[in-house]
Coordinates of C-alpha atoms in Angstrom, one line a residue:
M14 CA 5.7 -12.4 27.9
A15 CA 4.3 -15.7 26.5
R16 CA 6.8 -17.9 24.6
V17 CA 6.5 -20.2 21.7
N18 CA 5.5 -23.5 23.1
D19 CA 5.5 -25.8 20.1
G20 CA 9.2 -26.7 19.8
E21 CA 10.3 -24.0 17.5
S22 CA 14.0 -23.7 17.0
E23 CA 15.6 -21.9 19.9
G24 CA 18.4 -20.8 17.5
I25 CA 15.8 -18.8 15.4
I26 CA 14.4 -17.1 18.4
S27 CA 17.8 -16.3 19.8
N28 CA 18.8 -14.8 16.5
L29 CA 15.7 -12.7 16.4
L30 CA 16.1 -11.5 20.0
S31 CA 19.7 -10.4 19.3
K32 CA 18.4 -8.3 16.4
I33 CA 15.6 -6.7 18.4
W34 CA 17.0 -6.2 21.9
L35 CA 20.6 -5.4 20.9
T36 CA 21.1 -2.4 18.7
K37 CA 24.0 -2.7 16.4
P38 CA 26.2 0.4 16.0
E39 CA 25.7 2.1 12.7
S40 CA 29.2 3.8 12.8
P41 CA 32.5 3.2 14.6
N42 CA 31.7 6.1 16.8
D43 CA 28.5 4.6 18.2
D44 CA 28.5 2.4 21.3
M45 CA 26.8 -0.9 21.5
V46 CA 23.8 -0.3 23.7
L47 CA 21.0 -2.5 25.1
S48 CA 17.5 -1.4 24.3
T49 CA 16.4 -1.9 27.9
P50 CA 18.4 -0.7 31.0
V51 CA 20.6 -3.3 32.6
S52 CA 21.9 -3.4 36.2
I53 CA 25.6 -3.4 36.7
A54 CA 25.4 -3.7 40.5
S55 CA 25.5 -7.5 41.2
D56 CA 24.0 -7.5 44.7
P57 CA 22.2 -4.3 45.7
I58 CA 21.7 -5.2 49.4
N59 CA 21.4 -1.8 51.0
D60 CA 19.9 1.6 50.0
I61 CA 23.2 2.9 48.6
E62 CA 23.6 -0.1 46.2
V63 CA 20.0 0.3 45.1
A64 CA 20.5 4.0 44.5
K65 CA 23.6 3.1 42.4
V66 CA 21.6 0.7 40.3
E67 CA 18.8 3.1 39.7
K68 CA 21.2 5.9 38.8
T69 CA 23.0 3.5 36.4
K70 CA 19.6 2.7 34.7
V71 CA 18.8 6.3 34.3
N72 CA 22.2 7.1 32.8
I73 CA 22.0 4.3 30.4
K74 CA 18.5 5.2 29.3
D75 CA 19.5 8.8 28.9
R76 CA 22.5 7.9 26.7
Q77 CA 20.3 5.6 24.6
Y78 CA 17.9 8.5 24.1
Q79 CA 20.5 10.9 23.1
M80 CA 22.0 8.4 20.7
K81 CA 18.6 7.9 19.2
C82 CA 18.0 11.6 18.8
R83 CA 21.3 12.0 17.0
K84 CA 20.4 9.2 14.5
F85 CA 17.0 10.8 13.8
K86 CA 18.6 14.3 13.4
N87 CA 21.1 13.0 10.9
A88 CA 18.5 11.1 9.0
L89 CA 16.0 14.0 8.8
E90 CA 18.6 16.7 7.9
N91 CA 19.5 15.0 4.6
D92 CA 18.3 16.9 1.5
C93 CA 16.5 13.7 0.5
V94 CA 15.5 11.5 3.5
N95 CA 16.3 7.8 3.1
I96 CA 12.8 6.4 3.7
N97 CA 14.1 2.8 4.4
Q98 CA 16.5 4.2 6.9
L99 CA 13.8 6.3 8.6
K100 CA 11.5 3.3 8.7
H101 CA 14.2 1.2 10.4
L102 CA 14.7 3.9 13.0
A103 CA 11.1 4.6 13.6
F104 CA 10.2 0.9 14.0
N105 CA 12.1 1.0 17.3
G106 CA 10.4 4.2 18.5
I107 CA 10.8 7.9 17.7
P108 CA 11.9 10.6 20.1
Q109 CA 9.0 13.0 20.7
E110 CA 10.9 16.0 19.2
Y111 CA 11.2 14.1 15.9
R112 CA 7.9 12.3 15.8
E113 CA 5.8 14.8 14.0
I114 CA 8.0 15.2 10.9
S115 CA 8.8 11.5 10.9
W116 CA 5.2 10.5 10.8
K117 CA 4.4 13.0 8.1
I118 CA 7.2 11.7 5.9
L119 CA 6.6 8.0 6.5
L120 CA 2.9 8.5 5.7
G121 CA 3.8 10.2 2.4
Y122 CA 2.3 13.6 3.3
A123 CA 5.6 15.4 3.6
P124 CA 8.0 14.7 0.6
A125 CA 11.3 13.1 1.4
V126 CA 13.0 15.8 -0.7
S127 CA 13.3 18.8 1.7
A128 CA 13.3 21.4 -1.2
R129 CA 9.8 20.3 -2.2
R130 CA 8.4 19.8 1.3
E131 CA 7.0 23.2 2.1
I132 CA 5.3 23.9 -1.3
V133 CA 3.7 20.4 -1.3
I134 CA 2.4 20.8 2.2
Q135 CA 1.0 24.3 1.6
R136 CA -0.8 23.0 -1.5
K137 CA -2.4 20.1 0.5
R138 CA -3.4 22.4 3.3
A139 CA -5.2 24.7 0.8
E140 CA -6.9 21.6 -0.8
Y141 CA -8.3 20.5 2.6
W142 CA -9.7 23.9 3.4
A143 CA -11.3 24.0 0.0
Y144 CA -13.1 20.7 0.9
V145 CA -14.2 22.3 4.2
Q146 CA -15.8 25.3 2.4
Q147 CA -17.4 23.1 -0.2
F148 CA -18.8 20.4 2.0
Y149 CA -18.9 21.5 5.7
Y150 CA -19.8 25.1 5.8
V151 CA -23.1 24.7 4.0
D152 CA -26.7 25.1 5.2
D153 CA -28.3 21.9 6.5
E154 CA -31.0 21.9 3.8
E155 CA -28.2 21.7 1.2
R156 CA -27.1 18.3 2.6
N157 CA -28.8 15.1 1.4
E158 CA -30.2 12.6 3.8
Y159 CA -27.0 10.6 4.1
Q160 CA -24.9 13.7 4.8
R161 CA -27.4 14.8 7.5
R162 CA -27.2 11.4 9.2
L163 CA -23.4 11.5 8.9
F164 CA -23.2 14.9 10.4
H165 CA -25.4 13.9 13.3
Q166 CA -23.5 10.7 14.0
I167 CA -20.1 12.4 14.1
N168 CA -21.6 15.1 16.3
V169 CA -22.7 12.4 18.8
D170 CA -19.4 10.6 18.7
V171 CA -16.9 13.4 19.0
P172 CA -17.7 14.3 22.7
R173 CA -17.2 10.6 23.5
T174 CA -13.6 10.6 22.1
N175 CA -11.0 10.0 24.8
P176 CA -13.2 11.4 27.6
S177 CA -10.4 10.9 30.2
I178 CA -8.0 13.3 28.4
P179 CA -8.8 17.0 29.0
I180 CA -7.7 18.2 25.6
Y181 CA -10.6 16.3 24.0
R182 CA -13.1 18.1 26.2
V183 CA -12.0 21.5 24.7
V184 CA -14.6 22.9 22.3
T185 CA -12.0 24.1 19.8
I186 CA -10.6 20.5 19.6
Q187 CA -14.0 19.0 19.2
N188 CA -14.8 21.3 16.3
I189 CA -11.5 20.3 14.6
L190 CA -12.5 16.6 15.0
M191 CA -15.9 17.3 13.6
R192 CA -14.6 18.9 10.4
I193 CA -11.9 16.3 9.9
L194 CA -14.2 13.3 10.3
Y195 CA -16.9 14.8 8.1
I196 CA -14.6 15.6 5.3
F197 CA -12.9 12.2 5.7
A198 CA -16.3 10.5 5.3
I199 CA -17.3 12.6 2.3
R200 CA -13.9 12.0 0.6
H201 CA -13.8 8.3 1.4
P202 CA -17.2 7.0 0.2
A203 CA -16.1 3.3 0.3
S204 CA -15.7 3.5 4.1
G205 CA -17.5 6.7 5.0
Y206 CA -17.5 7.3 8.8
V207 CA -17.3 4.3 11.1
Q208 CA -17.1 4.5 14.9
G209 CA -13.5 4.1 15.8
I210 CA -12.1 6.4 13.1
N211 CA -12.6 9.2 15.6
D212 CA -10.1 7.4 17.9
L213 CA -7.6 7.2 15.1
C214 CA -7.4 10.9 14.7
T215 CA -6.3 11.5 18.3
P216 CA -2.7 10.4 18.2
F217 CA -2.1 12.8 15.2
L218 CA -3.9 15.6 17.0
S219 CA -1.9 15.2 20.2
V220 CA 1.5 14.9 18.5
F221 CA 0.9 17.8 16.1
L222 CA -0.4 20.1 18.8
K223 CA 2.2 19.3 21.4
S224 CA 4.8 21.9 20.6
H225 CA 2.2 24.6 20.5
V226 CA 0.5 23.8 23.9
F227 CA 3.0 22.1 26.2
D228 CA 6.7 21.3 26.1
K229 CA 6.2 17.7 27.0
I230 CA 3.7 15.3 25.3
D231 CA 2.8 13.8 28.7
D232 CA 1.4 17.1 29.9
L233 CA -1.0 17.1 26.9
I234 CA -2.2 13.6 27.2
S235 CA -2.5 13.0 30.9
Q236 CA -5.5 10.9 31.8
Y237 CA -8.0 11.5 34.6
D238 CA -10.7 9.3 36.2
E239 CA -13.3 11.9 36.9
P240 CA -14.3 15.1 34.9
E241 CA -14.2 17.3 37.9
E242 CA -10.5 16.5 38.3
Y243 CA -9.6 18.3 35.1
Q244 CA -12.2 21.0 34.5
D245 CA -9.7 23.7 35.4
L246 CA -7.2 22.2 33.0
V247 CA -9.8 22.2 30.2
E248 CA -10.2 26.0 30.7
D249 CA -6.4 26.4 30.7
L250 CA -6.1 24.5 27.5
E251 CA -8.9 26.5 25.8
G252 CA -6.9 29.6 26.7
R253 CA -3.6 28.2 25.4
L254 CA -5.3 27.2 22.1
S255 CA -6.9 30.7 21.7
S256 CA -3.4 32.2 21.8
I257 CA -2.3 30.2 18.7
K258 CA -2.7 32.1 15.5
D259 CA -5.7 30.9 13.4
E260 CA -3.4 30.2 10.4
K261 CA -1.3 27.8 12.5
M262 CA -4.4 26.0 13.9
K263 CA -5.7 25.7 10.3
S264 CA -2.4 24.1 9.2
I265 CA -2.4 21.7 12.1
E266 CA -6.0 20.6 11.3
A267 CA -5.2 20.1 7.6
D268 CA -2.0 18.1 8.5
I269 CA -4.1 15.8 10.7
Y270 CA -6.6 15.2 8.0
W271 CA -4.1 14.1 5.4
C272 CA -2.2 12.0 7.8
I273 CA -5.2 10.2 9.1
S274 CA -6.3 9.7 5.5
S275 CA -3.0 8.0 4.6
F276 CA -3.0 5.9 7.8
A277 CA -6.5 4.7 7.3
D278 CA -6.0 3.9 3.7
R279 CA -3.6 1.1 4.9
I280 CA -6.5 -0.6 6.7
Q281 CA -9.4 0.6 4.5
D282 CA -11.0 -2.9 4.5
H283 CA -11.5 -2.5 8.3
Y284 CA -14.1 0.2 7.6
T285 CA -15.8 -0.8 4.3
Q286 CA -19.2 -2.5 4.2
D287 CA -19.4 -5.5 6.5
L288 CA -15.9 -4.7 7.8
P289 CA -14.2 -7.6 6.0
G290 CA -10.7 -6.6 7.1
I291 CA -11.6 -6.8 10.8
H292 CA -13.2 -10.2 10.4
K293 CA -10.2 -11.4 8.6
R294 CA -7.9 -10.2 11.3
L295 CA -10.1 -11.8 14.0
H296 CA -9.8 -15.1 12.1
E297 CA -6.1 -14.8 11.9
L298 CA -5.8 -14.0 15.6
E299 CA -7.8 -17.1 16.5
N300 CA -5.7 -19.3 14.3
I301 CA -2.4 -18.0 15.8
I302 CA -3.6 -18.5 19.3
R303 CA -4.6 -22.1 18.3
K304 CA -1.0 -22.6 17.2
L305 CA 0.7 -21.0 20.2
D306 CA -1.7 -21.8 23.1
E307 CA -4.5 -24.2 22.2
P308 CA -5.5 -24.7 25.9
L309 CA -6.2 -21.0 26.2
L310 CA -8.3 -21.1 22.9
N311 CA -10.3 -24.1 24.1
H312 CA -10.9 -22.5 27.5
L313 CA -12.2 -19.3 25.9
L314 CA -14.5 -21.1 23.5
N315 CA -15.8 -23.5 26.1
N316 CA -16.8 -20.5 28.1
D317 CA -18.5 -19.0 25.0
V318 CA -16.0 -16.1 24.8
Q319 CA -15.9 -15.6 21.1
F320 CA -13.1 -13.5 19.7
I321 CA -15.5 -11.1 18.2
K322 CA -16.8 -10.3 21.6
F323 CA -13.6 -8.9 23.0
A324 CA -11.1 -8.5 20.1
F325 CA -13.3 -6.7 17.7
R326 CA -12.5 -3.5 19.6
W327 CA -8.8 -4.3 19.5
M328 CA -8.9 -4.4 15.7
N329 CA -11.4 -1.5 15.2
C330 CA -9.5 0.9 17.5
L331 CA -6.0 -0.6 17.2
L332 CA -5.8 -1.3 21.0
M333 CA -6.3 2.4 21.7
R334 CA -8.8 1.7 24.4
E335 CA -6.7 -1.0 26.0
F336 CA -3.6 1.0 26.9
P337 CA -2.8 4.4 28.5
F338 CA -2.7 6.9 25.6
K339 CA 1.1 7.6 26.1
H340 CA 1.9 4.1 25.1
I341 CA -0.3 4.3 22.0
L342 CA 2.1 6.9 20.5
R343 CA 5.0 4.5 20.9
I344 CA 3.0 1.6 19.3
W345 CA 2.1 3.9 16.4
D346 CA 5.7 4.7 15.7
T347 CA 6.1 1.0 14.8
Y348 CA 2.8 0.8 12.9
I349 CA 3.5 3.9 10.8
A350 CA 7.0 2.5 10.0
E351 CA 5.5 -0.9 9.1
E352 CA 3.6 -0.4 5.8
N353 CA 1.6 -3.6 6.2
F354 CA 0.9 -2.9 9.9
A355 CA -2.5 -4.6 9.8
T356 CA -0.7 -7.9 9.8
F357 CA 1.8 -6.9 12.5
H358 CA -1.1 -5.6 14.6
V359 CA -2.6 -9.2 14.7
Y360 CA 0.7 -10.4 16.3
V361 CA 0.7 -7.5 18.7
C362 CA -2.9 -8.6 19.7
T363 CA -1.6 -12.2 19.9
T364 CA 1.2 -11.3 22.3
F365 CA -1.2 -9.1 24.3
L366 CA -3.7 -11.9 24.8
L367 CA -1.1 -14.5 25.7
E368 CA 0.2 -12.1 28.4
W369 CA -2.9 -12.9 30.3
S370 CA -3.1 -16.6 29.5
D371 CA -2.5 -18.1 32.9
T372 CA -5.0 -15.7 34.6
L373 CA -7.7 -16.3 32.0
K374 CA -7.4 -20.0 32.3
E375 CA -8.3 -19.8 35.9
M376 CA -11.5 -17.8 35.3
E377 CA -15.0 -18.9 34.3
F378 CA -17.8 -17.0 32.6
P379 CA -18.9 -14.3 33.4
D380 CA -15.8 -13.2 35.3
L381 CA -13.7 -14.3 32.3
M382 CA -15.6 -12.0 29.9
T383 CA -15.5 -9.1 32.3
F384 CA -11.8 -9.4 32.8
I385 CA -10.8 -9.8 29.2
Q386 CA -12.8 -6.8 28.2
N387 CA -11.1 -4.6 30.8
L388 CA -7.5 -5.9 31.0
P389 CA -5.5 -4.0 33.7
T390 CA -2.8 -2.1 31.8
T391 CA -2.9 1.1 33.8
D392 CA 0.5 0.4 35.4
W393 CA 2.2 -0.9 32.2
T394 CA 5.7 0.7 31.6
E395 CA 7.5 1.7 28.5
E396 CA 9.7 -1.4 28.9
M397 CA 6.6 -3.6 28.9
I398 CA 5.4 -2.0 25.6
E399 CA 8.9 -2.6 24.1
E400 CA 8.7 -6.2 25.1
L401 CA 5.2 -6.5 23.7
L402 CA 6.3 -5.2 20.3
S403 CA 9.5 -7.3 20.4
Q404 CA 7.6 -10.5 21.1
A405 CA 5.1 -9.6 18.4
Y406 CA 8.0 -9.2 15.9
I407 CA 9.3 -12.7 16.8
Y408 CA 5.9 -14.3 16.3
K409 CA 5.5 -12.5 13.0
S410 CA 8.9 -13.6 11.8
L411 CA 8.2 -17.2 12.8
Y412 CA 4.8 -17.6 11.3
D413 CA 3.8 -14.9 8.8
H414 CA 6.2 -16.0 6.1
N415 CA 4.3 -19.3 5.7
S416 CA 0.5 -19.4 5.9
D417 CA 0.7 -23.2 6.4
T418 CA 2.0 -22.6 10.0
L419 CA -1.3 -21.0 10.8

């Protein structure tokens, strides 16, 4: 990952690294663990030594995961969940079995008080379906001109949503997205519907559906290059979904609506008229790059590669089209835990761009533009995503507290 290159205090960075990459035990019974696997074999020369190293890595990673699960279980079993504690845990990633309830609580949809949780959620689900009956299930002639255009645009965009993932080719899922997006636009007149909001629904849909369709989230969000590769899987998914009771599917749909509404409210200025939030973030991104890597900035601008030409999508879709979908869920754990995640996202984009700095400086237009719009992240690992988020946290800690540094 790119490093600070303007003489910032190494002591500050070292301190931040110790906070991020070394997890401090929360009780005397917890072991001190590293957030990334470490090798204890000093010189793995032959196959036996290599096997030992790999087994050690797996064992350490498994112990870390079990410890993380225990912490989430303890936090979520409280009669009243400590929101600050949950945010702290979620910032560093949520085990998939605790992700759904954690997201719902952190977004304010599910109450922290467990005794109130079910009644509040049932009331909100009924409220959503009342909106559907009132606004969606009406004759077309009852809609005004704006509503007809809105319905048409959403109908065009939904089939384009995550085309490489089979679940989004399933008609049942497309109908769910249609209703959610239409009601969202009607109930959020300041923003309405903007292309990109459809992408923001998909992490919630995948997470909330997971336990009802597959045991593992990876089975639900596997990506394919060509439609013919997954046509049989689409039919299988349709069959699995048809076996879920209607009431359960309606509950899932309502939960997605309220969670995407809460999530989008945090970045509402990204989608209001003239998209002021996105333009603000693009300006911030350019200024941070000027501070951290001015040669890269100059090279981009000298080749007429304006930030709006490649980073607009990063801001509008929150990098969802830049990474494999499985990594987006991990990134969103941090974003949902970080209330002002729009600012943190700028630093994630900063780190992401600086990752390619050396390569980009060697390119000229038009190859430069082609590459930066299609950065090769297919082979990125979980560890690389953790490093991306850690480095972004460092940059934010160094610069966000003082606007003069930008």
